[in-house]
PDB file of C-alpha atoms in Angstrom:
ATOM      1  CA  MET A   3      32.587   4.038 -23.270  1.00 75.00           C
ATOM      2  CA  ASP A   4      34.357   0.771 -22.568  1.00 84.00           C
ATOM      3  CA  LYS A   5      32.950  -2.123 -20.559  1.00 85.00           C
ATOM      4  CA  LYS A   6      34.960  -1.394 -17.414  1.00 83.00           C
ATOM      5  CA  GLU A   7      33.734   2.189 -17.188  1.00 86.00           C
ATOM      6  CA  ALA A   8      30.154   1.187 -18.033  1.00 83.00           C
ATOM      7  CA  LEU A   9      30.138  -1.459 -15.284  1.00 84.00           C
ATOM      8  CA  LYS A  10      31.455   1.017 -12.758  1.00 85.00           C
ATOM      9  CA  LYS A  11      28.795   3.594 -13.622  1.00 86.00           C
ATOM     10  CA  ILE A  12      25.978   1.035 -13.741  1.00 87.00           C
ATOM     11  CA  LYS A  13      26.936  -0.318 -10.308  1.00 88.00           C
ATOM     12  CA  SER A  14      27.033   3.194  -8.876  1.00 85.00           C
ATOM     13  CA  GLY A  15      23.670   4.037 -10.429  1.00 84.00           C
ATOM     14  CA  GLU A  16      25.122   6.745 -12.661  1.00 85.00           C
ATOM     15  CA  LEU A  17      24.296   4.907 -15.880  1.00 84.00           C
ATOM     16  CA  SER A  18      21.343   2.864 -17.073  1.00 87.00           C
ATOM     17  CA  LEU A  19      21.396  -0.084 -19.444  1.00 92.00           C
ATOM     18  CA  LYS A  20      19.187   1.932 -21.773  1.00 90.00           C
ATOM     19  CA  ASP A  21      22.040   4.343 -22.439  1.00 87.00           C
ATOM     20  CA  VAL A  22      24.910   1.947 -23.105  1.00 88.00           C
ATOM     21  CA  ASP A  23      26.147   0.684 -26.447  1.00 86.00           C
ATOM     22  CA  ILE A  24      24.119  -2.134 -28.010  1.00 91.00           C
ATOM     23  CA  LYS A  25      27.113  -4.463 -27.629  1.00 92.00           C
ATOM     24  CA  LEU A  26      27.067  -3.936 -23.880  1.00 91.00           C
ATOM     25  CA  GLN A  27      23.341  -4.624 -23.781  1.00 94.00           C
ATOM     26  CA  ALA A  28      24.275  -8.085 -25.011  1.00 93.00           C
ATOM     27  CA  ASP A  29      27.059  -8.537 -22.438  1.00 94.00           C
ATOM     28  CA  LYS A  30      25.878 -10.799 -19.607  1.00 95.00           C
ATOM     29  CA  GLU A  31      28.131  -9.296 -16.957  1.00 94.00           C
ATOM     30  CA  VAL A  32      26.941  -5.789 -17.777  1.00 93.00           C
ATOM     31  CA  VAL A  33      23.283  -6.812 -17.922  1.00 95.00           C
ATOM     32  CA  LEU A  34      23.500  -8.712 -14.634  1.00 96.00           C
ATOM     33  CA  ALA A  35      24.953  -5.643 -12.970  1.00 94.00           C
ATOM     34  CA  ALA A  36      22.164  -3.519 -14.441  1.00 95.00           C
ATOM     35  CA  VAL A  37      19.280  -5.781 -13.373  1.00 96.00           C
ATOM     36  CA  LYS A  38      20.757  -6.149  -9.897  1.00 94.00           C
ATOM     37  CA  ASP A  39      20.573  -2.381  -9.632  1.00 92.00           C
ATOM     38  CA  SER A  40      17.104  -2.226 -11.207  1.00 94.00           C
ATOM     39  CA  GLY A  41      15.087  -5.182 -12.484  1.00 96.00           C
ATOM     40  CA  ALA A  42      13.340  -2.868 -14.934  1.00 96.00           C
ATOM     41  CA  ALA A  43      16.628  -2.676 -16.876  1.00 96.00           C
ATOM     42  CA  LEU A  44      15.748  -6.071 -18.358  1.00 97.00           C
ATOM     43  CA  GLU A  45      13.662  -4.186 -20.908  1.00 97.00           C
ATOM     44  CA  PHE A  46      16.855  -2.942 -22.572  1.00 96.00           C
ATOM     45  CA  ALA A  47      18.810  -6.196 -22.527  1.00 96.00           C
ATOM     46  CA  ASP A  48      19.546  -8.079 -25.737  1.00 96.00           C
ATOM     47  CA  LYS A  49      16.863 -10.651 -26.548  1.00 96.00           C
ATOM     48  CA  ILE A  50      19.328 -13.488 -25.933  1.00 97.00           C
ATOM     49  CA  LEU A  51      19.736 -12.333 -22.342  1.00 98.00           C
ATOM     50  CA  LYS A  52      15.993 -11.931 -21.936  1.00 98.00           C
ATOM     51  CA  ALA A  53      15.959 -15.689 -22.461  1.00 98.00           C
ATOM     52  CA  ASP A  54      18.757 -16.283 -19.927  1.00 98.00           C
ATOM     53  CA  LYS A  55      17.231 -17.679 -16.730  1.00 98.00           C
ATOM     54  CA  GLU A  56      19.973 -16.393 -14.454  1.00 98.00           C
ATOM     55  CA  VAL A  57      19.535 -12.850 -15.767  1.00 98.00           C
ATOM     56  CA  VAL A  58      15.743 -12.942 -15.618  1.00 98.00           C
ATOM     57  CA  LEU A  59      15.705 -14.399 -12.101  1.00 98.00           C
ATOM     58  CA  GLU A  60      17.975 -11.615 -10.946  1.00 98.00           C
ATOM     59  CA  ALA A  61      15.669  -9.049 -12.534  1.00 98.00           C
ATOM     60  CA  VAL A  62      12.365 -10.363 -11.152  1.00 98.00           C
ATOM     61  CA  LYS A  63      13.856 -10.923  -7.709  1.00 97.00           C
ATOM     62  CA  GLY A  64      13.991  -7.170  -7.237  1.00 95.00           C
ATOM     63  CA  TYR A  65      11.215  -6.131  -9.610  1.00 97.00           C
ATOM     64  CA  GLY A  66       8.495  -8.665 -10.289  1.00 98.00           C
ATOM     65  CA  PHE A  67       7.083  -6.688 -13.192  1.00 97.00           C
ATOM     66  CA  ALA A  68      10.336  -7.331 -15.104  1.00 98.00           C
ATOM     67  CA  LEU A  69       8.675 -10.625 -16.049  1.00 98.00           C
ATOM     68  CA  GLU A  70       6.962  -8.588 -18.758  1.00 98.00           C
ATOM     69  CA  PHE A  71      10.300  -8.245 -20.576  1.00 98.00           C
ATOM     70  CA  ALA A  72      11.386 -11.876 -20.258  1.00 98.00           C
ATOM     71  CA  ASP A  73      11.442 -14.318 -23.141  1.00 98.00           C
ATOM     72  CA  LYS A  74       8.236 -16.252 -23.663  1.00 98.00           C
ATOM     73  CA  LYS A  75       9.762 -19.523 -22.440  1.00 98.00           C
ATOM     74  CA  LEU A  76      10.717 -17.921 -19.127  1.00 98.00           C
ATOM     75  CA  LYS A  77       7.258 -16.449 -18.684  1.00 98.00           C
ATOM     76  CA  ALA A  78       6.183 -20.083 -18.682  1.00 98.00           C
ATOM     77  CA  ASP A  79       8.881 -21.150 -16.208  1.00 98.00           C
ATOM     78  CA  LYS A  80       7.247 -21.809 -12.830  1.00 98.00           C
ATOM     79  CA  GLU A  81      10.359 -21.035 -10.804  1.00 98.00           C
ATOM     80  CA  VAL A  82      10.755 -17.667 -12.492  1.00 98.00           C
ATOM     81  CA  ALA A  83       7.061 -16.847 -12.176  1.00 98.00           C
ATOM     82  CA  LEU A  84       7.023 -17.708  -8.467  1.00 98.00           C
ATOM     83  CA  VAL A  85       9.962 -15.426  -7.773  1.00 98.00           C
ATOM     84  CA  ALA A  86       8.258 -12.647  -9.746  1.00 98.00           C
ATOM     85  CA  VAL A  87       4.837 -12.897  -8.095  1.00 98.00           C
ATOM     86  CA  LYS A  88       6.317 -13.170  -4.625  1.00 98.00           C
ATOM     87  CA  GLN A  89       8.003  -9.843  -5.290  1.00 98.00           C
ATOM     88  CA  ASP A  90       4.837  -8.304  -6.783  1.00 98.00           C
ATOM     89  CA  GLY A  91       1.666 -10.328  -7.109  1.00 98.00           C
ATOM     90  CA  GLN A  92       0.431  -8.366 -10.081  1.00 97.00           C
ATOM     91  CA  ALA A  93       3.361  -9.707 -12.111  1.00 98.00           C
ATOM     92  CA  LEU A  94       0.972 -12.621 -12.627  1.00 98.00           C
ATOM     93  CA  ASP A  95      -0.409 -10.582 -15.503  1.00 98.00           C
ATOM     94  CA  SER A  96       2.787 -11.299 -17.490  1.00 98.00           C
ATOM     95  CA  ALA A  97       2.995 -15.000 -16.676  1.00 98.00           C
ATOM     96  CA  ASP A  98       2.157 -17.672 -19.212  1.00 98.00           C
ATOM     97  CA  LYS A  99      -1.478 -18.730 -19.408  1.00 98.00           C
ATOM     98  CA  LYS A 100      -0.757 -22.150 -17.891  1.00 98.00           C
ATOM     99  CA  LEU A 101       0.743 -20.513 -14.806  1.00 98.00           C
ATOM    100  CA  LYS A 102      -2.310 -18.318 -14.367  1.00 98.00           C
ATOM    101  CA  ALA A 103      -4.122 -21.622 -13.912  1.00 98.00           C
ATOM    102  CA  ASP A 104      -1.512 -22.979 -11.470  1.00 98.00           C
ATOM    103  CA  LYS A 105      -2.942 -22.762  -7.952  1.00 98.00           C
ATOM    104  CA  GLU A 106       0.437 -22.538  -6.231  1.00 98.00           C
ATOM    105  CA  VAL A 107       1.516 -19.615  -8.403  1.00 98.00           C
ATOM    106  CA  VAL A 108      -1.818 -17.826  -8.104  1.00 98.00           C
ATOM    107  CA  LEU A 109      -1.964 -18.224  -4.322  1.00 98.00           C
ATOM    108  CA  ALA A 110       1.573 -16.877  -4.025  1.00 98.00           C
ATOM    109  CA  ALA A 111       0.583 -13.906  -6.170  1.00 98.00           C
ATOM    110  CA  ILE A 112      -2.597 -13.163  -4.208  1.00 98.00           C
ATOM    111  CA  LYS A 113      -0.853 -13.455  -0.856  1.00 97.00           C
ATOM    112  CA  GLN A 114       1.525 -10.757  -2.030  1.00 98.00           C
ATOM    113  CA  ASN A 115      -1.169  -8.633  -3.696  1.00 97.00           C
ATOM    114  CA  GLU A 116      -4.851  -9.548  -3.556  1.00 97.00           C
ATOM    115  CA  TRP A 117      -5.574  -7.695  -6.805  1.00 97.00           C
ATOM    116  CA  ALA A 118      -3.645 -10.400  -8.647  1.00 98.00           C
ATOM    117  CA  LEU A 119      -6.919 -12.350  -8.595  1.00 98.00           C
ATOM    118  CA  GLU A 120      -7.860 -10.319 -11.658  1.00 98.00           C
ATOM    119  CA  TYR A 121      -5.228 -12.183 -13.707  1.00 98.00           C
ATOM    120  CA  ALA A 122      -5.972 -15.690 -12.477  1.00 98.00           C
ATOM    121  CA  ASP A 123      -7.526 -18.307 -14.729  1.00 98.00           C
ATOM    122  CA  LYS A 124     -11.318 -18.406 -14.491  1.00 98.00           C
ATOM    123  CA  LYS A 125     -11.264 -21.808 -12.773  1.00 98.00           C
ATOM    124  CA  LEU A 126      -9.251 -20.294  -9.917  1.00 98.00           C
ATOM    125  CA  LYS A 127     -11.560 -17.293  -9.721  1.00 98.00           C
ATOM    126  CA  ALA A 128     -14.169 -19.940  -8.925  1.00 98.00           C
ATOM    127  CA  ASP A 129     -11.941 -21.647  -6.326  1.00 98.00           C
ATOM    128  CA  LYS A 130     -13.254 -20.724  -2.877  1.00 98.00           C
ATOM    129  CA  GLU A 131      -9.897 -21.173  -1.134  1.00 98.00           C
ATOM    130  CA  VAL A 132      -8.206 -18.808  -3.581  1.00 98.00           C
ATOM    131  CA  VAL A 133     -10.937 -16.178  -3.407  1.00 98.00           C
ATOM    132  CA  LEU A 134     -11.068 -16.291   0.393  1.00 98.00           C
ATOM    133  CA  VAL A 135      -7.346 -15.524   0.564  1.00 98.00           C
ATOM    134  CA  ALA A 136      -7.943 -12.480  -1.632  1.00 98.00           C
ATOM    135  CA  VAL A 137     -11.027 -11.051   0.103  1.00 98.00           C
ATOM    136  CA  LYS A 138      -9.563 -11.540   3.584  1.00 98.00           C
ATOM    137  CA  GLN A 139      -6.821  -9.143   2.524  1.00 97.00           C
ATOM    138  CA  CYS A 140      -9.051  -6.737   0.606  1.00 97.00           C
ATOM    139  CA  GLY A 141     -12.801  -7.206   0.434  1.00 98.00           C
ATOM    140  CA  ARG A 142     -13.122  -5.449  -2.894  1.00 98.00           C
ATOM    141  CA  ALA A 143     -11.105  -8.188  -4.563  1.00 98.00           C
ATOM    142  CA  LEU A 144     -14.546  -9.825  -4.651  1.00 98.00           C
ATOM    143  CA  GLU A 145     -14.920  -7.951  -7.928  1.00 98.00           C
ATOM    144  CA  TYR A 146     -12.791 -10.586  -9.681  1.00 98.00           C
ATOM    145  CA  ALA A 147     -14.378 -13.656  -8.110  1.00 98.00           C
ATOM    146  CA  ASP A 148     -16.612 -15.983 -10.093  1.00 98.00           C
ATOM    147  CA  LYS A 149     -20.312 -15.083  -9.932  1.00 98.00           C
ATOM    148  CA  LYS A 150     -21.100 -18.172  -7.871  1.00 98.00           C
ATOM    149  CA  LEU A 151     -18.721 -16.963  -5.173  1.00 98.00           C
ATOM    150  CA  GLN A 152     -20.151 -13.453  -5.335  1.00 98.00           C
ATOM    151  CA  ALA A 153     -23.371 -15.216  -4.354  1.00 98.00           C
ATOM    152  CA  ASP A 154     -21.708 -17.270  -1.587  1.00 98.00           C
ATOM    153  CA  LYS A 155     -22.753 -15.749   1.743  1.00 98.00           C
ATOM    154  CA  GLU A 156     -19.661 -16.926   3.616  1.00 98.00           C
ATOM    155  CA  VAL A 157     -17.357 -15.328   1.050  1.00 98.00           C
ATOM    156  CA  VAL A 158     -19.361 -12.103   0.886  1.00 98.00           C
ATOM    157  CA  LEU A 159     -19.571 -11.771   4.674  1.00 98.00           C
ATOM    158  CA  ILE A 160     -15.791 -12.035   4.920  1.00 98.00           C
ATOM    159  CA  ALA A 161     -15.406  -9.510   2.124  1.00 98.00           C
ATOM    160  CA  VAL A 162     -17.733  -6.883   3.631  1.00 98.00           C
ATOM    161  CA  LYS A 163     -16.239  -7.351   7.091  1.00 98.00           C
ATOM    162  CA  GLN A 164     -12.909  -6.384   5.576  1.00 98.00           C
ATOM    163  CA  ASP A 165     -14.314  -3.582   3.384  1.00 98.00           C
ATOM    164  CA  GLY A 166     -17.953  -2.586   3.440  1.00 98.00           C
ATOM    165  CA  LEU A 167     -17.752  -1.301  -0.125  1.00 98.00           C
ATOM    166  CA  ALA A 168     -17.250  -4.887  -1.300  1.00 98.00           C
ATOM    167  CA  LEU A 169     -21.041  -5.046  -1.131  1.00 98.00           C
ATOM    168  CA  GLN A 170     -21.130  -3.530  -4.612  1.00 98.00           C
ATOM    169  CA  TYR A 171     -19.767  -6.815  -6.043  1.00 98.00           C
ATOM    170  CA  ALA A 172     -22.092  -9.124  -4.126  1.00 98.00           C
ATOM    171  CA  ASP A 173     -24.887 -10.981  -5.838  1.00 98.00           C
ATOM    172  CA  LYS A 174     -28.240  -9.216  -5.889  1.00 98.00           C
ATOM    173  CA  LYS A 175     -29.738 -11.643  -3.364  1.00 98.00           C
ATOM    174  CA  LEU A 176     -27.032 -10.808  -0.833  1.00 98.00           C
ATOM    175  CA  LYS A 177     -27.507  -7.081  -1.344  1.00 98.00           C
ATOM    176  CA  ALA A 178     -31.013  -7.879  -0.098  1.00 98.00           C
ATOM    177  CA  ASP A 179     -29.748  -9.848   2.926  1.00 98.00           C
ATOM    178  CA  LYS A 180     -30.028  -7.712   6.077  1.00 98.00           C
ATOM    179  CA  GLU A 181     -27.201  -9.459   7.925  1.00 98.00           C
ATOM    180  CA  VAL A 182     -24.818  -8.827   5.058  1.00 98.00           C
ATOM    181  CA  VAL A 183     -25.939  -5.231   4.568  1.00 98.00           C
ATOM    182  CA  LEU A 184     -25.703  -4.356   8.265  1.00 98.00           C
ATOM    183  CA  ILE A 185     -22.136  -5.651   8.458  1.00 98.00           C
ATOM    184  CA  ALA A 186     -21.238  -3.727   5.317  1.00 98.00           C
ATOM    185  CA  VAL A 187     -22.651  -0.386   6.484  1.00 98.00           C
ATOM    186  CA  LYS A 188     -21.141  -0.762   9.938  1.00 97.00           C
ATOM    187  CA  LYS A 189     -17.778  -1.113   8.257  1.00 97.00           C
ATOM    188  CA  ASP A 190     -18.388   1.687   5.739  1.00 97.00           C
ATOM    189  CA  GLY A 191     -21.620   3.650   5.869  1.00 97.00           C
ATOM    190  CA  SER A 192     -21.396   4.610   2.205  1.00 96.00           C
ATOM    191  CA  ALA A 193     -21.961   0.930   1.345  1.00 98.00           C
ATOM    192  CA  LEU A 194     -25.636   1.827   1.774  1.00 98.00           C
ATOM    193  CA  GLN A 195     -25.620   2.959  -1.852  1.00 97.00           C
ATOM    194  CA  TYR A 196     -25.151  -0.670  -2.970  1.00 98.00           C
ATOM    195  CA  ALA A 197     -27.808  -2.190  -0.720  1.00 98.00           C
ATOM    196  CA  ASP A 198     -31.199  -3.308  -1.994  1.00 98.00           C
ATOM    197  CA  LYS A 199     -33.585  -0.354  -2.115  1.00 97.00           C
ATOM    198  CA  LYS A 200     -35.684  -1.805   0.721  1.00 97.00           C
ATOM    199  CA  PHE A 201     -32.817  -1.114   3.108  1.00 98.00           C
ATOM    200  CA  LYS A 202     -32.622   2.500   2.057  1.00 97.00           C
ATOM    201  CA  LYS A 203     -36.057   2.730   3.657  1.00 96.00           C
ATOM    202  CA  ASP A 204     -35.048   0.672   6.716  1.00 97.00           C
ATOM    203  CA  LYS A 205     -34.442   2.997   9.667  1.00 95.00           C
ATOM    204  CA  ASP A 206     -32.179   0.546  11.521  1.00 95.00           C
ATOM    205  CA  VAL A 207     -29.944   0.049   8.509  1.00 97.00           C
ATOM    206  CA  VAL A 208     -29.811   3.734   7.626  1.00 96.00           C
ATOM    207  CA  LEU A 209     -28.965   4.702  11.215  1.00 95.00           C
ATOM    208  CA  GLU A 210     -26.112   2.194  11.294  1.00 96.00           C
ATOM    209  CA  ALA A 211     -24.844   3.617   8.020  1.00 96.00           C
ATOM    210  CA  ILE A 212     -24.899   7.249   9.086  1.00 95.00           C
ATOM    211  CA  LEU A 213     -23.382   6.490  12.490  1.00 93.00           C
ATOM    212  CA  ASN A 214     -20.377   5.282  10.509  1.00 95.00           C
ATOM    213  CA  ALA A 215     -20.488   7.898   7.757  1.00 94.00           C
ATOM    214  CA  GLY A 216     -22.918  10.782   8.082  1.00 93.00           C
ATOM    215  CA  GLY A 217     -22.786  11.480   4.365  1.00 92.00           C
ATOM    216  CA  ALA A 218     -24.483   8.132   3.758  1.00 95.00           C
ATOM    217  CA  ILE A 219     -27.766   9.951   4.352  1.00 94.00           C
ATOM    218  CA  GLN A 220     -27.591  10.897   0.665  1.00 93.00           C
ATOM    219  CA  PHE A 221     -28.348   7.244  -0.171  1.00 96.00           C
ATOM    220  CA  ALA A 222     -31.345   6.978   2.161  1.00 95.00           C
ATOM    221  CA  ASP A 223     -34.938   7.046   1.013  1.00 94.00           C
ATOM    222  CA  SER A 224     -36.413  10.560   0.922  1.00 91.00           C
ATOM    223  CA  LYS A 225     -38.783   9.673   3.772  1.00 92.00           C
ATOM    224  CA  LEU A 226     -35.863   8.977   6.076  1.00 93.00           C
ATOM    225  CA  LYS A 227     -33.990  12.064   4.923  1.00 89.00           C
ATOM    226  CA  SER A 228     -36.960  13.999   6.312  1.00 89.00           C
ATOM    227  CA  ASP A 229     -36.710  12.252   9.720  1.00 90.00           C
ATOM    228  CA  LYS A 230     -35.125  14.693  12.181  1.00 90.00           C
ATOM    229  CA  LYS A 231     -33.541  11.972  14.307  1.00 90.00           C
ATOM    230  CA  ILE A 232     -31.809  10.604  11.204  1.00 91.00           C
ATOM    231  CA  ALA A 233     -30.763  14.031   9.953  1.00 89.00           C
ATOM    232  CA  LEU A 234     -29.382  15.095  13.333  1.00 89.00           C
ATOM    233  CA  ALA A 235     -27.435  11.867  13.759  1.00 90.00           C
ATOM    234  CA  ALA A 236     -25.965  12.346  10.287  1.00 90.00           C
ATOM    235  CA  VAL A 237     -24.729  15.902  10.823  1.00 88.00           C
ATOM    236  CA  LYS A 238     -23.361  14.978  14.261  1.00 88.00           C
ATOM    237  CA  GLN A 239     -21.261  12.322  12.590  1.00 87.00           C
ATOM    238  CA  SER A 240     -20.232  14.520   9.661  1.00 82.00           C
ATOM    239  CA  ALA A 241     -21.008  18.147   8.960  1.00 84.00           C
ATOM    240  CA  TYR A 242     -20.809  17.244   5.261  1.00 81.00           C
ATOM    241  CA  ALA A 243     -24.107  15.353   5.701  1.00 84.00           C
ATOM    242  CA  PHE A 244     -25.857  18.715   6.026  1.00 82.00           C
ATOM    243  CA  GLU A 245     -25.660  19.092   2.247  1.00 81.00           C
ATOM    244  CA  HIS A 246     -27.852  16.000   1.855  1.00 82.00           C
ATOM    245  CA  VAL A 247     -30.522  16.405   4.531  1.00 83.00           C
ATOM    246  CA  ASP A 248     -34.085  17.273   3.572  1.00 80.00           C
ATOM    247  CA  ASP A 249     -34.415  20.941   2.635  1.00 77.00           C
ATOM    248  CA  LYS A 250     -36.709  21.640   5.592  1.00 83.00           C
ATOM    249  CA  PHE A 251     -33.809  20.977   7.968  1.00 78.00           C
ATOM    250  CA  LYS A 252     -31.676  23.636   6.347  1.00 74.00           C
ATOM    251  CA  ALA A 253     -33.759  26.094   8.351  1.00 67.00           C
ATOM    252  CA  ASP A 254     -33.792  23.971  11.527  1.00 74.00           C
ATOM    253  CA  LYS A 255     -31.758  25.802  14.186  1.00 74.00           C
ATOM    254  CA  GLU A 256     -30.560  22.675  16.023  1.00 81.00           C
ATOM    255  CA  ILE A 257     -29.424  20.920  12.870  1.00 77.00           C
ATOM    256  CA  VAL A 258     -27.847  24.025  11.342  1.00 76.00           C
ATOM    257  CA  GLU A 259     -25.929  24.817  14.554  1.00 77.00           C
ATOM    258  CA  THR A 260     -24.754  21.216  14.840  1.00 79.00           C
ATOM    259  CA  ALA A 261     -23.426  21.284  11.297  1.00 76.00           C
ATOM    260  CA  ILE A 262     -21.670  24.661  11.446  1.00 68.00           C
ATOM    261  CA  SER A 263     -20.140  23.916  14.859  1.00 74.00           C
ATOM    262  CA  SER A 264     -18.056  21.271  13.099  1.00 60.00           C
ATOM    263  CA  ASP A 265     -17.609  23.037   9.785  1.00 60.00           C
ATOM    264  CA  GLY A 266     -18.466  26.700   9.395  1.00 61.00           C
ATOM    265  CA  SER A 267     -18.557  26.402   5.621  1.00 60.00           C
ATOM    266  CA  MET A 268     -21.807  24.443   5.929  1.00 52.00           C
ATOM    267  CA  LEU A 269     -23.522  27.769   6.638  1.00 50.00           C
ATOM    268  CA  GLU A 270     -23.645  28.373   2.891  1.00 53.00           C
ATOM    269  CA  HIS A 271     -26.050  25.425   2.576  1.00 52.00           C
ATOM    270  CA  ALA A 272     -28.413  26.728   5.244  1.00 50.00           C
ATOM    271  CA  ASP A 273     -31.559  28.677   4.425  1.00 51.00           C
ATOM    272  CA  LYS A 274     -30.820  32.378   4.508  1.00 57.00           C
TER     273      LYS A 274
END
């Protein structure tokens, strides 16, 4: 296949760079056409063109992850990296180490995709401004924050307000902080599983959890599982909770009827 025909087919999407002759994979015009159509095509370009800034910029503009296939020197080029992470924040993973420690690049990456925090340099994982940007978008990004920020109440409160399950990444002392735990379980009742054990015995906390997610009763202390008010509230919120109530309630007419009125299949868990 000659160049003219290859270009035509690449531009129409009928042909990929992977399938053309090796000589055409080293032809800048052909490669530019290919990466404009799909940035991932950079993987099949000649190594000389993987080091060509114009080609790489074109590729990462439409597909940030194409940075993975760029020449080492361009992975360390801030302009290229910024274009890549603005297209997909997780392209930060392929950037040069020095750029993973560049606050501007990392913030751009996190604003596009909060999970990019995972690839940031450790000093930026300990930067409160950076971490706050991430957890405001997705609380569970707290997983990648420095331990000191996982123990920072302001940061953790913001994280659990966004996603109650972020509580699992909070410092132990904050898992034992009632204000933090209440906010977490109000957002997602199943966050109760990550709370300090004293709150699994705390009626107020457990009620808040099951009012959000009835199934959270499975994480409550056995004493509270045997509390009818708690059990009834749980099955009213979710019939699924019936599987986790104390066995004595599986023969309780009010609780059984409440559960099966929402989901008839719960009858199989009732006492025969």
